[in-house]
Structure formats: structure tokens, C-alpha cells
């Protein structure tokens, strides 16, 4: 089955702790994205990557970091600098990432909560 | 930066009633996409509109793209309980290869 897999489904973070959210895709897509979803605020872009070993900040990158060492994988680390990390995190991919008409395919999301 | 607002934020209808959500961008869009997110689920692509004034239909759903390419609407005729979810519009501008999502409209349908 082709698709995007996010893990874990639920994650809890303690104060001062870094946590990493996993995102893997087998769609052979070049571009991958991380969005944060808060109630009433829609989806806000954290980071995106159009090619391996390259990524760009989105609208709310502060307190987050990413890596893109493999085409299939785009993990997101929520650092202790992110003071309000509780949210639903969605990973997405698209075929190319440079055309202005690509639809996104989303994973099932990770709900992050602070203990 | 670019902002995309949707109204209403929430609507509750009885099954069989019609529903409309409106999407407004602060900047001109290259195109507009619509996604649906079921409760507890993830957004799923519905459709894309590209041309000014374009109208597309998918069964009971009608999508419109404004003449100025800054607004769009989604109209559902005779809602069903399967229409429950949050509907998001999203658009690309001519200068950025990243999609900006609207704030979403949550639809609740009761019998």
C-alpha cells in the first residue's frame, strides 16, 4: 500500500525535552512538508523540503528542526525551545514541490501533548 | 504574509439542508484547492480550480473560484451525515511554491 506513515499516533513531552516525530513515505515523492494544526487556526506550515539534504523554513519554524537525509523520510524534532508544542502534527508529501498546482497527500498525524 | 480566511468557522445543519463555506485570500492566488478532514482523520484532497471564474461540480458539491482569484466557495446541496468534517481551502501564490491553508470550516450534520 502506498502512502505516508506517521508515528507515533500519540506522544507526550516533558518540560525541557526534545521529541522527534517520524514521517515516512513510499510514494516516491520529492517534496515533503510538516504542518501544525491547532483548533480554529487551520494548518500552518513548519518546514518543507523539495529535495534530499535541503529544506526551508515555513511560517512557524521557531522551536522546530528537521532533516532530510533520505527521500523517504522527513523527521520533525520539537525542541525544548517550542514553548507551546501541544498540537496535531501532520506530515504531507507532493510529487515535485516546485509546480504551483500540486496536491498534497497527508499522513494520519501525531497528537503531541505536554505533560 | 499571505492570509487565507474562511467563514463560517463552524456550521451545524440538519440533514437535507444546504451548506456553503467561503474562502478569502489577502493576495491573488495561482489556484485554489479544497480538502476535507473527517473527525479524527487527516485532510484529503477534493479538487483544484485554476481559472478565474471557474466552477466545478462533484455530485452534490459545487466549487467556485472568484473572478479576481482571491476568493472561492464550496456549496453542498442537501447535506448528508457523511459530509461531516472540516473543509479547508488552500492556495498557492505566484511567488511561493508552498501551499497556504485557510482556517477551515467545521460542518456538523444531524438527522
Coordinates of C-alpha atoms in Angstrom, one line a residue:
Chain A
X1 CA 0.0 0.0 0.0
X2 CA 1.5 3.4 -1.0
X3 CA 1.2 6.2 1.4
X4 CA 2.6 8.3 4.2
X5 CA 3.2 6.8 7.7
X6 CA 3.5 8.9 10.8
X7 CA 4.5 7.6 14.2
X8 CA 3.7 7.6 16.9
X9 CA 0.0 8.4 16.9
X10 CA 0.2 10.0 20.3
X11 CA 3.3 11.5 22.0
X12 CA 3.8 13.1 25.4
X13 CA 6.6 15.6 26.1
X14 CA 8.0 16.5 29.4
X15 CA 9.3 20.0 30.2
X16 CA 12.7 20.6 28.6
X17 CA 12.6 17.5 26.5
X18 CA 13.2 17.2 22.8
X19 CA 10.9 14.8 20.9
X20 CA 11.0 13.5 17.4
X21 CA 8.1 12.8 15.1
X22 CA 8.6 10.3 12.4
X23 CA 7.3 10.6 8.8
X24 CA 8.0 8.0 6.1
X25 CA 6.6 7.9 2.5
X26 CA 6.7 5.3 -0.2
X27 CA 5.1 7.4 -2.9
X28 CA 8.5 8.3 -4.4
X29 CA 7.6 12.0 -3.9
X30 CA 10.3 14.6 -3.9
X31 CA 8.7 17.1 -1.7
X32 CA 7.7 16.7 2.0
X33 CA 6.1 19.0 4.5
X34 CA 5.3 19.4 8.1
X35 CA 2.1 21.2 9.2
X36 CA 0.9 22.1 12.7
X37 CA -2.9 22.1 13.3
X38 CA -4.5 24.0 16.2
X39 CA -8.2 24.3 16.7
X40 CA -9.7 27.2 14.8
X41 CA -6.4 28.1 13.1
X42 CA -6.2 25.7 10.2
X43 CA -2.9 24.2 9.1
X44 CA 0.3 26.2 9.5
X45 CA 3.5 25.2 7.6
X46 CA 6.5 24.5 9.8
X47 CA 9.1 23.2 7.4
X48 CA 9.2 21.8 3.9
X49 CA 11.8 20.0 1.7
X50 CA 11.8 19.8 -2.1
X51 CA 14.9 17.6 -2.3
X52 CA 17.2 15.4 -0.2
X53 CA 19.6 17.3 2.0
X54 CA 17.7 20.6 1.6
X55 CA 14.8 22.1 3.4
X56 CA 13.2 25.6 4.0
X57 CA 11.5 27.2 6.9
X58 CA 7.8 27.6 6.8
X59 CA 5.7 30.2 8.6
X60 CA 6.2 28.9 12.2
X61 CA 9.7 27.2 12.2
X62 CA 10.9 28.6 15.5
X63 CA 11.4 25.8 18.1
X64 CA 11.4 23.0 15.5
X65 CA 14.1 21.3 13.4
X66 CA 14.1 18.8 10.5
X67 CA 16.4 16.7 8.5
X68 CA 16.1 15.1 5.0
X69 CA 18.8 12.5 4.7
X70 CA 16.7 10.1 2.6
X71 CA 14.0 10.8 0.1
X72 CA 11.5 8.7 2.0
X73 CA 12.0 10.2 5.4
X74 CA 11.4 13.7 6.9
X75 CA 11.5 13.6 10.7
X76 CA 10.5 16.6 12.8
X77 CA 12.1 17.4 16.1
X78 CA 10.1 19.5 18.6
X79 CA 12.8 21.2 20.7
X80 CA 12.5 22.5 24.3
X81 CA 12.5 26.0 22.7
X82 CA 9.0 25.4 21.5
X83 CA 7.0 26.7 24.4
X84 CA 3.6 25.7 23.2
X85 CA 4.0 22.3 21.5
X86 CA 0.6 20.8 22.1
X87 CA -1.0 20.4 18.7
X88 CA -1.8 17.9 16.0
X89 CA 1.2 17.5 13.6
X90 CA 0.6 16.5 10.0
X91 CA 3.2 15.3 7.5
X92 CA 2.5 15.6 3.8
X93 CA 4.1 15.0 0.5
X94 CA 3.7 16.0 -3.1
X95 CA 5.3 14.8 -6.3
X96 CA 7.7 17.6 -7.1
X97 CA 7.2 20.6 -4.8
X98 CA 8.1 23.2 -7.4
X99 CA 5.0 23.3 -9.5
X100 CA 2.2 25.6 -8.3
X101 CA -0.5 23.1 -8.7
X102 CA 0.4 20.1 -6.7
X103 CA -2.0 18.4 -4.4
X104 CA -0.8 17.2 -1.0
X105 CA -1.0 13.7 0.4
X106 CA -1.2 13.6 4.2
X107 CA -0.3 11.1 6.8
X108 CA -2.6 10.3 9.7
X109 CA -1.0 12.7 12.1
X110 CA 0.7 12.7 15.5
X111 CA -1.0 14.3 18.5
X112 CA 1.6 15.8 20.8
X113 CA 0.8 16.8 24.3
X114 CA 2.8 18.3 27.1
X115 CA 2.9 16.5 30.5
Chain B
X1 CA 2.4 37.5 4.7
X2 CA -0.4 35.8 2.8
X3 CA -3.5 35.1 4.8
X4 CA -6.5 32.9 3.9
X5 CA -9.6 33.2 6.0
X6 CA -12.7 31.0 5.9
X7 CA -16.2 31.7 7.1
X8 CA -18.1 30.5 8.9
X9 CA -15.7 28.8 11.4
X10 CA -18.5 26.3 12.3
X11 CA -21.9 25.4 11.0
X12 CA -24.5 23.0 12.2
X13 CA -27.2 21.9 9.8
X14 CA -30.0 19.4 9.6
X15 CA -29.6 16.6 7.1
X16 CA -31.0 17.8 3.8
X17 CA -30.2 21.5 4.3
X18 CA -27.6 23.2 2.1
X19 CA -24.2 24.4 3.3
X20 CA -21.7 27.0 2.0
X21 CA -18.3 27.9 3.1
X22 CA -16.4 30.9 1.8
X23 CA -12.7 31.3 1.4
X24 CA -10.9 34.7 1.1
X25 CA -7.3 35.4 0.4
X26 CA -5.4 38.6 1.1
X27 CA -3.4 38.1 -2.1
X28 CA -4.2 36.8 -5.6
X29 CA -3.9 33.1 -5.9
X30 CA -2.5 31.0 -8.8
X31 CA -5.1 28.3 -8.0
X32 CA -7.3 27.1 -5.1
X33 CA -7.5 23.6 -3.7
X34 CA -10.1 22.2 -1.3
X35 CA -9.5 19.5 1.3
X36 CA -11.8 17.6 3.6
X37 CA -10.8 16.3 7.0
X38 CA -13.1 13.9 8.8
X39 CA -13.2 14.0 12.6
X40 CA -10.1 12.3 13.9
X41 CA -8.7 12.0 10.4
X42 CA -6.3 13.8 8.1
X43 CA -7.0 16.2 5.2
X44 CA -7.9 14.6 1.9
X45 CA -7.7 16.5 -1.4
X46 CA -11.1 17.1 -3.1
X47 CA -10.5 19.4 -6.1
X48 CA -8.4 22.1 -7.6
X49 CA -9.6 25.2 -9.5
X50 CA -7.2 27.2 -11.7
X51 CA -9.1 29.6 -14.0
X52 CA -10.7 32.9 -13.0
X53 CA -14.5 32.3 -12.5
X54 CA -14.1 28.6 -12.8
X55 CA -17.0 26.4 -11.5
X56 CA -16.6 22.6 -10.9
X57 CA -19.1 20.1 -9.6
X58 CA -18.6 16.8 -7.8
X59 CA -22.0 15.2 -7.2
X60 CA -23.7 17.4 -4.5
X61 CA -20.6 19.6 -4.1
X62 CA -20.1 22.8 -6.2
X63 CA -16.8 24.7 -6.1
X64 CA -16.3 28.2 -7.4
X65 CA -13.2 30.3 -8.0
X66 CA -13.7 34.1 -7.9
X67 CA -13.1 36.4 -10.9
X68 CA -10.3 38.2 -9.1
X69 CA -8.8 34.8 -8.0
X70 CA -8.8 36.0 -4.4
X71 CA -11.9 34.1 -3.2
X72 CA -13.6 30.8 -3.5
X73 CA -16.6 28.9 -2.2
X74 CA -17.8 25.4 -1.6
X75 CA -21.5 24.7 -1.7
X76 CA -23.0 21.4 -0.6
X77 CA -26.6 20.7 -1.7
X78 CA -28.8 18.5 0.5
X79 CA -26.2 17.6 3.1
X80 CA -25.8 14.1 4.4
X81 CA -24.2 12.8 7.6
X82 CA -21.3 11.6 5.5
X83 CA -20.5 15.3 4.8
X84 CA -19.5 15.9 8.4
X85 CA -15.9 17.2 8.8
X86 CA -13.8 20.3 8.4
X87 CA -13.4 21.8 4.9
X88 CA -10.2 23.7 4.1
X89 CA -9.3 25.8 1.2
X90 CA -5.7 26.2 0.2
X91 CA -3.9 28.3 -2.3
X92 CA -0.5 28.9 -4.0
X93 CA 0.5 32.4 -4.8
X94 CA 2.7 33.2 -7.8
X95 CA 5.8 33.8 -5.7
X96 CA 5.9 30.9 -3.3
X97 CA 5.9 27.2 -4.0
X98 CA 4.2 26.4 -0.7
X99 CA 0.5 26.0 -0.1
X100 CA -1.2 28.3 2.4
X101 CA -4.3 26.8 4.1
X102 CA -7.4 28.6 5.2
X103 CA -8.7 28.5 8.7
X104 CA -11.2 25.8 7.9
X105 CA -15.0 25.4 8.4
X106 CA -16.2 22.7 10.6
X107 CA -19.6 21.2 9.4
X108 CA -21.8 19.2 11.7
X109 CA -24.9 17.5 10.2
X110 CA -27.6 16.0 12.3
X111 CA -30.7 13.9 11.4

